[in-house]
Amino acid sequence: MVPESTGGSTGEPTREPTTDGDAKRDGEEPRRFQFDPGRRRDLTSPRYSRFVGMMKLLLPLMALGLVVAVVIWPNEFREATGFHLSYDTPDDGSAAELTMLHPRYLGTDARNRPFVVTADRATQDPKDQRNVTLLQLQADMATADGRWFTIMADKGVYHQQRQQLRLQGPINLFSDQGYEFTAQIADIDLKAGRAVSDQPVRGQGPFGTLQADRMEVDDFGQRLLFMGNVKMRVMAPARGGRG
């Protein structure tokens, strides 16, 4: 069957194409190839599909490479010894400082105990890139026997090399033993598992309530030391069988 012309103007059947040489020998003008849109789509469709598939793979890789370059080029923003940084979404920080949303700092202390520091926002100090200002942060520390200690603060400055946090209040400290303390300023040494506050603190726990001028927390909350004008109110345990 001879295909019909797709032009729709003459209705004449399409003749087989010949070369210019054949047309000259026959005394006729060279015949032109008939344009067939359907045939062109058939030829280009596999090529276009391969191109789309390749772009689906390359574009995410290019975007990832760009994000990594933006984050790592100003500074590696990570320590080589057991400290890693991850984040969800980069923010529109200026060229002078690096700002990120929802960062997560993972590390281990001197005794290989894990800790994690999370925050709503982190901004690297352009003058000292080892310092990172954290907003709405939380530090979680755990011991080998499963005990934990958590510190929450509105603001803090994290020194990446020293693994130390300088917190500004209000600061809340919690432990799995039922203790809860509040302070306005505290220094946290994540590498040593130690927290110190030289400002008045208040707290409560299974023993009752307590307030003091200073506080030290060692061994990830396993040992508490209060100093200066210590006042404690001990609550007697409830006796069973009585209302």
PDB file of C-alpha atoms in Angstrom:
ATOM      1  CA  MET A   1       0.000   0.000   0.000  1.00  0.00           C
ATOM      2  CA  VAL A   2       1.330   3.444  -0.917  1.00  0.00           C
ATOM      3  CA  PRO A   3       1.130   5.960   1.952  1.00  0.00           C
ATOM      4  CA  GLU A   4      -0.939   9.055   1.368  1.00  0.00           C
ATOM      5  CA  SER A   5       0.452  12.563   1.687  1.00  0.00           C
ATOM      6  CA  THR A   6       0.041  14.173   5.106  1.00  0.00           C
ATOM      7  CA  GLY A   7      -0.035  17.652   3.641  1.00  0.00           C
ATOM      8  CA  GLY A   8      -3.702  17.273   2.749  1.00  0.00           C
ATOM      9  CA  SER A   9      -3.519  19.750  -0.196  1.00  0.00           C
ATOM     10  CA  THR A  10      -3.266  17.567  -3.379  1.00  0.00           C
ATOM     11  CA  GLY A  11      -4.398  14.104  -2.281  1.00  0.00           C
ATOM     12  CA  GLU A  12      -1.838  12.517  -4.659  1.00  0.00           C
ATOM     13  CA  PRO A  13      -0.003   9.375  -3.580  1.00  0.00           C
ATOM     14  CA  THR A  14       3.571   9.706  -2.480  1.00  0.00           C
ATOM     15  CA  ARG A  15       6.098   8.311  -4.947  1.00  0.00           C
ATOM     16  CA  GLU A  16       9.290   6.571  -4.038  1.00  0.00           C
ATOM     17  CA  PRO A  17      12.188   9.064  -3.751  1.00  0.00           C
ATOM     18  CA  THR A  18      15.049   8.921  -6.222  1.00  0.00           C
ATOM     19  CA  THR A  19      18.444  10.495  -6.307  1.00  0.00           C
ATOM     20  CA  ASP A  20      19.213  13.614  -8.297  1.00  0.00           C
ATOM     21  CA  GLY A  21      21.219  11.568 -10.746  1.00  0.00           C
ATOM     22  CA  ASP A  22      18.275   9.310 -11.563  1.00  0.00           C
ATOM     23  CA  ALA A  23      16.007  12.306 -11.980  1.00  0.00           C
ATOM     24  CA  LYS A  24      18.372  13.936 -14.484  1.00  0.00           C
ATOM     25  CA  ARG A  25      18.682  10.742 -16.518  1.00  0.00           C
ATOM     26  CA  ASP A  26      14.907  10.491 -16.755  1.00  0.00           C
ATOM     27  CA  GLY A  27      14.575  14.153 -17.691  1.00  0.00           C
ATOM     28  CA  GLU A  28      12.542  14.949 -14.625  1.00  0.00           C
ATOM     29  CA  GLU A  29      13.043  17.318 -11.694  1.00  0.00           C
ATOM     30  CA  PRO A  30      14.401  15.705  -8.522  1.00  0.00           C
ATOM     31  CA  ARG A  31      11.669  14.421  -6.287  1.00  0.00           C
ATOM     32  CA  ARG A  32      11.700  15.655  -2.663  1.00  0.00           C
ATOM     33  CA  PHE A  33      11.200  13.485   0.380  1.00  0.00           C
ATOM     34  CA  GLN A  34       7.711  13.754   1.818  1.00  0.00           C
ATOM     35  CA  PHE A  35       7.721  15.185   5.396  1.00  0.00           C
ATOM     36  CA  ASP A  36       5.982  12.802   7.803  1.00  0.00           C
ATOM     37  CA  PRO A  37       5.554  14.260  11.364  1.00  0.00           C
ATOM     38  CA  GLY A  38       4.578  10.899  12.776  1.00  0.00           C
ATOM     39  CA  ARG A  39       7.715   9.277  11.440  1.00  0.00           C
ATOM     40  CA  ARG A  40       9.894  12.073  12.919  1.00  0.00           C
ATOM     41  CA  ARG A  41       8.310  11.616  16.331  1.00  0.00           C
ATOM     42  CA  ASP A  42       9.036   7.910  16.152  1.00  0.00           C
ATOM     43  CA  LEU A  43      12.683   8.596  15.404  1.00  0.00           C
ATOM     44  CA  THR A  44      13.250  11.260  18.056  1.00  0.00           C
ATOM     45  CA  SER A  45      11.147   9.790  20.866  1.00  0.00           C
ATOM     46  CA  PRO A  46      13.745   7.256  22.136  1.00  0.00           C
ATOM     47  CA  ARG A  47      16.477   9.887  21.967  1.00  0.00           C
ATOM     48  CA  TYR A  48      14.362  12.401  23.883  1.00  0.00           C
ATOM     49  CA  SER A  49      13.447   9.774  26.474  1.00  0.00           C
ATOM     50  CA  ARG A  50      17.117   9.013  27.035  1.00  0.00           C
ATOM     51  CA  PHE A  51      17.831  12.725  27.420  1.00  0.00           C
ATOM     52  CA  VAL A  52      15.040  13.154  29.984  1.00  0.00           C
ATOM     53  CA  GLY A  53      16.207  10.113  31.904  1.00  0.00           C
ATOM     54  CA  MET A  54      19.771  11.390  31.959  1.00  0.00           C
ATOM     55  CA  MET A  55      18.649  14.830  33.185  1.00  0.00           C
ATOM     56  CA  LYS A  56      16.609  13.252  35.968  1.00  0.00           C
ATOM     57  CA  LEU A  57      19.829  11.697  37.212  1.00  0.00           C
ATOM     58  CA  LEU A  58      22.220  14.592  36.586  1.00  0.00           C
ATOM     59  CA  LEU A  59      20.144  17.509  37.897  1.00  0.00           C
ATOM     60  CA  PRO A  60      19.780  16.174  41.471  1.00  0.00           C
ATOM     61  CA  LEU A  61      23.499  15.359  41.518  1.00  0.00           C
ATOM     62  CA  MET A  62      24.349  18.860  40.312  1.00  0.00           C
ATOM     63  CA  ALA A  63      22.064  20.409  42.937  1.00  0.00           C
ATOM     64  CA  LEU A  64      23.629  18.273  45.666  1.00  0.00           C
ATOM     65  CA  GLY A  65      27.111  19.228  44.529  1.00  0.00           C
ATOM     66  CA  LEU A  66      26.179  22.904  44.610  1.00  0.00           C
ATOM     67  CA  VAL A  67      24.820  22.666  48.153  1.00  0.00           C
ATOM     68  CA  VAL A  68      27.908  20.798  49.334  1.00  0.00           C
ATOM     69  CA  ALA A  69      30.161  23.375  47.688  1.00  0.00           C
ATOM     70  CA  VAL A  70      28.302  26.257  49.325  1.00  0.00           C
ATOM     71  CA  VAL A  71      28.523  24.623  52.748  1.00  0.00           C
ATOM     72  CA  ILE A  72      32.022  23.164  52.643  1.00  0.00           C
ATOM     73  CA  TRP A  73      33.908  25.731  50.579  1.00  0.00           C
ATOM     74  CA  PRO A  74      33.922  28.560  53.185  1.00  0.00           C
ATOM     75  CA  ASN A  75      34.957  26.049  55.804  1.00  0.00           C
ATOM     76  CA  GLU A  76      34.716  22.321  56.249  1.00  0.00           C
ATOM     77  CA  PHE A  77      32.357  22.963  59.180  1.00  0.00           C
ATOM     78  CA  ARG A  78      33.234  19.627  60.706  1.00  0.00           C
ATOM     79  CA  GLU A  79      35.909  18.133  62.905  1.00  0.00           C
ATOM     80  CA  ALA A  80      38.089  15.229  61.905  1.00  0.00           C
ATOM     81  CA  THR A  81      37.832  13.408  65.250  1.00  0.00           C
ATOM     82  CA  GLY A  82      34.403  11.919  65.787  1.00  0.00           C
ATOM     83  CA  PHE A  83      32.454  15.083  64.978  1.00  0.00           C
ATOM     84  CA  HIS A  84      30.014  15.349  62.088  1.00  0.00           C
ATOM     85  CA  LEU A  85      27.457  17.915  61.004  1.00  0.00           C
ATOM     86  CA  SER A  86      24.181  17.343  59.201  1.00  0.00           C
ATOM     87  CA  TYR A  87      21.327  19.700  58.377  1.00  0.00           C
ATOM     88  CA  ASP A  88      17.971  19.854  56.641  1.00  0.00           C
ATOM     89  CA  THR A  89      17.735  23.137  54.751  1.00  0.00           C
ATOM     90  CA  PRO A  90      20.335  25.833  54.075  1.00  0.00           C
ATOM     91  CA  ASP A  91      19.159  29.366  54.814  1.00  0.00           C
ATOM     92  CA  ASP A  92      19.806  32.527  52.797  1.00  0.00           C
ATOM     93  CA  GLY A  93      22.814  33.741  54.779  1.00  0.00           C
ATOM     94  CA  SER A  94      25.087  36.479  53.538  1.00  0.00           C
ATOM     95  CA  ALA A  95      28.449  35.790  51.962  1.00  0.00           C
ATOM     96  CA  ALA A  96      30.210  36.784  55.191  1.00  0.00           C
ATOM     97  CA  GLU A  97      28.579  34.123  57.364  1.00  0.00           C
ATOM     98  CA  LEU A  98      27.191  30.645  56.946  1.00  0.00           C
ATOM     99  CA  THR A  99      23.682  30.079  58.310  1.00  0.00           C
ATOM    100  CA  MET A 100      21.806  26.787  58.390  1.00  0.00           C
ATOM    101  CA  LEU A 101      18.461  25.549  59.614  1.00  0.00           C
ATOM    102  CA  HIS A 102      17.983  22.513  61.845  1.00  0.00           C
ATOM    103  CA  PRO A 103      21.656  21.516  62.206  1.00  0.00           C
ATOM    104  CA  ARG A 104      22.600  18.347  64.061  1.00  0.00           C
ATOM    105  CA  TYR A 105      26.019  17.843  65.638  1.00  0.00           C
ATOM    106  CA  LEU A 106      27.080  14.288  66.428  1.00  0.00           C
ATOM    107  CA  GLY A 107      30.138  13.339  68.449  1.00  0.00           C
ATOM    108  CA  THR A 108      31.658  11.323  71.257  1.00  0.00           C
ATOM    109  CA  ASP A 109      33.324  12.377  74.487  1.00  0.00           C
ATOM    110  CA  ALA A 110      36.727  11.341  75.832  1.00  0.00           C
ATOM    111  CA  ARG A 111      35.245   8.023  76.996  1.00  0.00           C
ATOM    112  CA  ASN A 112      33.608   7.336  73.648  1.00  0.00           C
ATOM    113  CA  ARG A 113      30.124   8.143  74.941  1.00  0.00           C
ATOM    114  CA  PRO A 114      27.825   9.617  72.290  1.00  0.00           C
ATOM    115  CA  PHE A 115      26.253  13.046  72.361  1.00  0.00           C
ATOM    116  CA  VAL A 116      24.097  14.991  69.931  1.00  0.00           C
ATOM    117  CA  VAL A 117      23.391  18.717  69.733  1.00  0.00           C
ATOM    118  CA  THR A 118      20.405  19.961  67.728  1.00  0.00           C
ATOM    119  CA  ALA A 119      19.132  23.483  67.121  1.00  0.00           C
ATOM    120  CA  ASP A 120      16.593  25.432  65.112  1.00  0.00           C
ATOM    121  CA  ARG A 121      19.273  27.612  63.555  1.00  0.00           C
ATOM    122  CA  ALA A 122      23.062  27.789  63.397  1.00  0.00           C
ATOM    123  CA  THR A 123      25.240  30.702  62.279  1.00  0.00           C
ATOM    124  CA  GLN A 124      28.990  30.459  61.891  1.00  0.00           C
ATOM    125  CA  ASP A 125      31.087  33.325  63.211  1.00  0.00           C
ATOM    126  CA  PRO A 126      32.874  34.920  60.205  1.00  0.00           C
ATOM    127  CA  LYS A 127      35.686  36.147  62.472  1.00  0.00           C
ATOM    128  CA  ASP A 128      36.274  32.755  64.104  1.00  0.00           C
ATOM    129  CA  GLN A 129      34.809  29.911  62.073  1.00  0.00           C
ATOM    130  CA  ARG A 130      35.301  27.492  64.948  1.00  0.00           C
ATOM    131  CA  ASN A 131      32.430  29.209  66.795  1.00  0.00           C
ATOM    132  CA  VAL A 132      28.835  28.510  65.814  1.00  0.00           C
ATOM    133  CA  THR A 133      25.897  30.358  67.374  1.00  0.00           C
ATOM    134  CA  LEU A 134      22.909  28.080  67.990  1.00  0.00           C
ATOM    135  CA  LEU A 135      19.324  29.142  68.634  1.00  0.00           C
ATOM    136  CA  GLN A 136      16.755  26.994  70.473  1.00  0.00           C
ATOM    137  CA  LEU A 137      19.249  24.228  71.057  1.00  0.00           C
ATOM    138  CA  GLN A 138      19.209  20.897  72.846  1.00  0.00           C
ATOM    139  CA  ALA A 139      22.154  18.733  73.918  1.00  0.00           C
ATOM    140  CA  ASP A 140      21.554  15.039  74.656  1.00  0.00           C
ATOM    141  CA  MET A 141      24.221  12.911  76.311  1.00  0.00           C
ATOM    142  CA  ALA A 142      24.153   9.214  77.196  1.00  0.00           C
ATOM    143  CA  THR A 143      26.265   6.872  79.305  1.00  0.00           C
ATOM    144  CA  ALA A 144      27.277   3.301  78.582  1.00  0.00           C
ATOM    145  CA  ASP A 145      24.677   1.932  81.023  1.00  0.00           C
ATOM    146  CA  GLY A 146      21.839   3.752  79.279  1.00  0.00           C
ATOM    147  CA  ARG A 147      21.496   6.808  81.517  1.00  0.00           C
ATOM    148  CA  TRP A 148      20.950  10.165  79.849  1.00  0.00           C
ATOM    149  CA  PHE A 149      21.245  13.868  80.512  1.00  0.00           C
ATOM    150  CA  THR A 150      19.576  16.642  78.489  1.00  0.00           C
ATOM    151  CA  ILE A 151      20.183  20.394  78.385  1.00  0.00           C
ATOM    152  CA  MET A 152      17.905  22.883  76.621  1.00  0.00           C
ATOM    153  CA  ALA A 153      18.620  26.589  76.094  1.00  0.00           C
ATOM    154  CA  ASP A 154      17.422  29.545  74.060  1.00  0.00           C
ATOM    155  CA  LYS A 155      20.892  30.369  72.782  1.00  0.00           C
ATOM    156  CA  GLY A 156      24.397  28.994  72.851  1.00  0.00           C
ATOM    157  CA  VAL A 157      27.804  29.280  71.215  1.00  0.00           C
ATOM    158  CA  TYR A 158      29.444  26.012  70.224  1.00  0.00           C
ATOM    159  CA  HIS A 159      33.222  25.805  69.836  1.00  0.00           C
ATOM    160  CA  GLN A 160      33.779  23.008  67.339  1.00  0.00           C
ATOM    161  CA  GLN A 161      37.392  22.245  68.154  1.00  0.00           C
ATOM    162  CA  ARG A 162      36.972  22.243  71.937  1.00  0.00           C
ATOM    163  CA  GLN A 163      33.494  20.675  71.854  1.00  0.00           C
ATOM    164  CA  GLN A 164      32.268  23.220  74.380  1.00  0.00           C
ATOM    165  CA  LEU A 165      28.943  25.050  74.677  1.00  0.00           C
ATOM    166  CA  ARG A 166      28.400  28.435  76.267  1.00  0.00           C
ATOM    167  CA  LEU A 167      24.673  28.629  77.030  1.00  0.00           C
ATOM    168  CA  GLN A 168      22.449  31.597  77.773  1.00  0.00           C
ATOM    169  CA  GLY A 169      19.103  31.231  79.477  1.00  0.00           C
ATOM    170  CA  PRO A 170      16.728  30.301  80.362  1.00  0.00           C
ATOM    171  CA  ILE A 171      18.488  26.944  80.587  1.00  0.00           C
ATOM    172  CA  ASN A 172      16.797  23.694  81.602  1.00  0.00           C
ATOM    173  CA  LEU A 173      18.698  20.599  82.675  1.00  0.00           C
ATOM    174  CA  PHE A 174      17.053  17.170  82.920  1.00  0.00           C
ATOM    175  CA  SER A 175      18.316  13.734  83.922  1.00  0.00           C
ATOM    176  CA  ASP A 176      16.829  10.261  83.758  1.00  0.00           C
ATOM    177  CA  GLN A 177      16.972  10.141  87.578  1.00  0.00           C
ATOM    178  CA  GLY A 178      14.167  12.688  87.807  1.00  0.00           C
ATOM    179  CA  TYR A 179      16.197  15.865  88.414  1.00  0.00           C
ATOM    180  CA  GLU A 180      15.299  19.158  86.782  1.00  0.00           C
ATOM    181  CA  PHE A 181      17.241  22.417  87.182  1.00  0.00           C
ATOM    182  CA  THR A 182      17.041  25.891  85.689  1.00  0.00           C
ATOM    183  CA  ALA A 183      19.786  28.501  85.266  1.00  0.00           C
ATOM    184  CA  GLN A 184      20.598  31.555  83.177  1.00  0.00           C
ATOM    185  CA  ILE A 185      24.182  30.783  82.150  1.00  0.00           C
ATOM    186  CA  ALA A 186      26.035  27.486  81.869  1.00  0.00           C
ATOM    187  CA  ASP A 187      29.228  26.141  80.317  1.00  0.00           C
ATOM    188  CA  ILE A 188      29.023  22.630  78.893  1.00  0.00           C
ATOM    189  CA  ASP A 189      32.099  20.535  78.164  1.00  0.00           C
ATOM    190  CA  LEU A 190      30.760  17.794  75.924  1.00  0.00           C
ATOM    191  CA  LYS A 191      34.119  16.075  75.684  1.00  0.00           C
ATOM    192  CA  ALA A 192      34.346  15.719  79.476  1.00  0.00           C
ATOM    193  CA  GLY A 193      30.609  15.273  80.092  1.00  0.00           C
ATOM    194  CA  ARG A 194      30.587  18.205  82.497  1.00  0.00           C
ATOM    195  CA  ALA A 195      28.342  21.259  83.024  1.00  0.00           C
ATOM    196  CA  VAL A 196      29.061  24.288  85.229  1.00  0.00           C
ATOM    197  CA  SER A 197      26.900  27.297  86.113  1.00  0.00           C
ATOM    198  CA  ASP A 198      28.242  30.189  88.202  1.00  0.00           C
ATOM    199  CA  GLN A 199      24.803  31.807  88.336  1.00  0.00           C
ATOM    200  CA  PRO A 200      21.965  31.011  90.780  1.00  0.00           C
ATOM    201  CA  VAL A 201      20.201  27.749  90.027  1.00  0.00           C
ATOM    202  CA  ARG A 202      16.938  26.243  91.136  1.00  0.00           C
ATOM    203  CA  GLY A 203      15.813  22.688  90.852  1.00  0.00           C
ATOM    204  CA  GLN A 204      13.712  19.820  91.997  1.00  0.00           C
ATOM    205  CA  GLY A 205      13.866  16.080  92.076  1.00  0.00           C
ATOM    206  CA  PRO A 206      12.759  12.986  93.981  1.00  0.00           C
ATOM    207  CA  PHE A 207      14.329  14.447  97.156  1.00  0.00           C
ATOM    208  CA  GLY A 208      12.427  17.762  97.031  1.00  0.00           C
ATOM    209  CA  THR A 209      13.473  21.277  95.923  1.00  0.00           C
ATOM    210  CA  LEU A 210      16.839  23.037  95.942  1.00  0.00           C
ATOM    211  CA  GLN A 211      18.455  26.377  95.146  1.00  0.00           C
ATOM    212  CA  ALA A 212      22.104  27.459  95.181  1.00  0.00           C
ATOM    213  CA  ASP A 213      24.487  30.105  93.866  1.00  0.00           C
ATOM    214  CA  ARG A 214      26.497  27.689  91.711  1.00  0.00           C
ATOM    215  CA  MET A 215      26.219  24.193  90.317  1.00  0.00           C
ATOM    216  CA  GLU A 216      28.492  21.565  88.798  1.00  0.00           C
ATOM    217  CA  VAL A 217      27.312  18.484  86.944  1.00  0.00           C
ATOM    218  CA  ASP A 218      29.789  15.685  86.263  1.00  0.00           C
ATOM    219  CA  ASP A 219      29.717  12.393  84.422  1.00  0.00           C
ATOM    220  CA  PHE A 220      26.745  13.328  82.256  1.00  0.00           C
ATOM    221  CA  GLY A 221      24.487  14.131  85.201  1.00  0.00           C
ATOM    222  CA  GLN A 222      25.480  11.245  87.449  1.00  0.00           C
ATOM    223  CA  ARG A 223      27.037  13.537  90.060  1.00  0.00           C
ATOM    224  CA  LEU A 224      25.620  16.935  91.113  1.00  0.00           C
ATOM    225  CA  LEU A 225      27.430  19.517  93.256  1.00  0.00           C
ATOM    226  CA  PHE A 226      25.794  22.696  94.613  1.00  0.00           C
ATOM    227  CA  MET A 227      27.693  25.546  96.249  1.00  0.00           C
ATOM    228  CA  GLY A 228      26.920  28.895  97.878  1.00  0.00           C
ATOM    229  CA  ASN A 229      23.803  29.582  99.950  1.00  0.00           C
ATOM    230  CA  VAL A 230      22.416  26.146  99.333  1.00  0.00           C
ATOM    231  CA  LYS A 231      18.822  25.793 100.431  1.00  0.00           C
ATOM    232  CA  MET A 232      17.049  22.478 100.175  1.00  0.00           C
ATOM    233  CA  ARG A 233      13.593  21.409 101.125  1.00  0.00           C
ATOM    234  CA  VAL A 234      13.307  17.675 101.567  1.00  0.00           C
ATOM    235  CA  MET A 235       9.941  16.068 101.025  1.00  0.00           C
ATOM    236  CA  ALA A 236       9.171  13.060 103.187  1.00  0.00           C
ATOM    237  CA  PRO A 237       8.086  10.023 101.199  1.00  0.00           C
ATOM    238  CA  ALA A 238       4.395   9.296 101.298  1.00  0.00           C
ATOM    239  CA  ARG A 239       3.425   6.430 103.573  1.00  0.00           C
ATOM    240  CA  GLY A 240       1.404   3.679 102.061  1.00  0.00           C
ATOM    241  CA  GLY A 241      -2.113   3.037 103.220  1.00  0.00           C
ATOM    242  CA  ARG A 242      -2.918   6.626 104.119  1.00  0.00           C
ATOM    243  CA  GLY A 243      -4.836   9.243 102.176  1.00  0.00           C
TER     244      GLY A 243
END
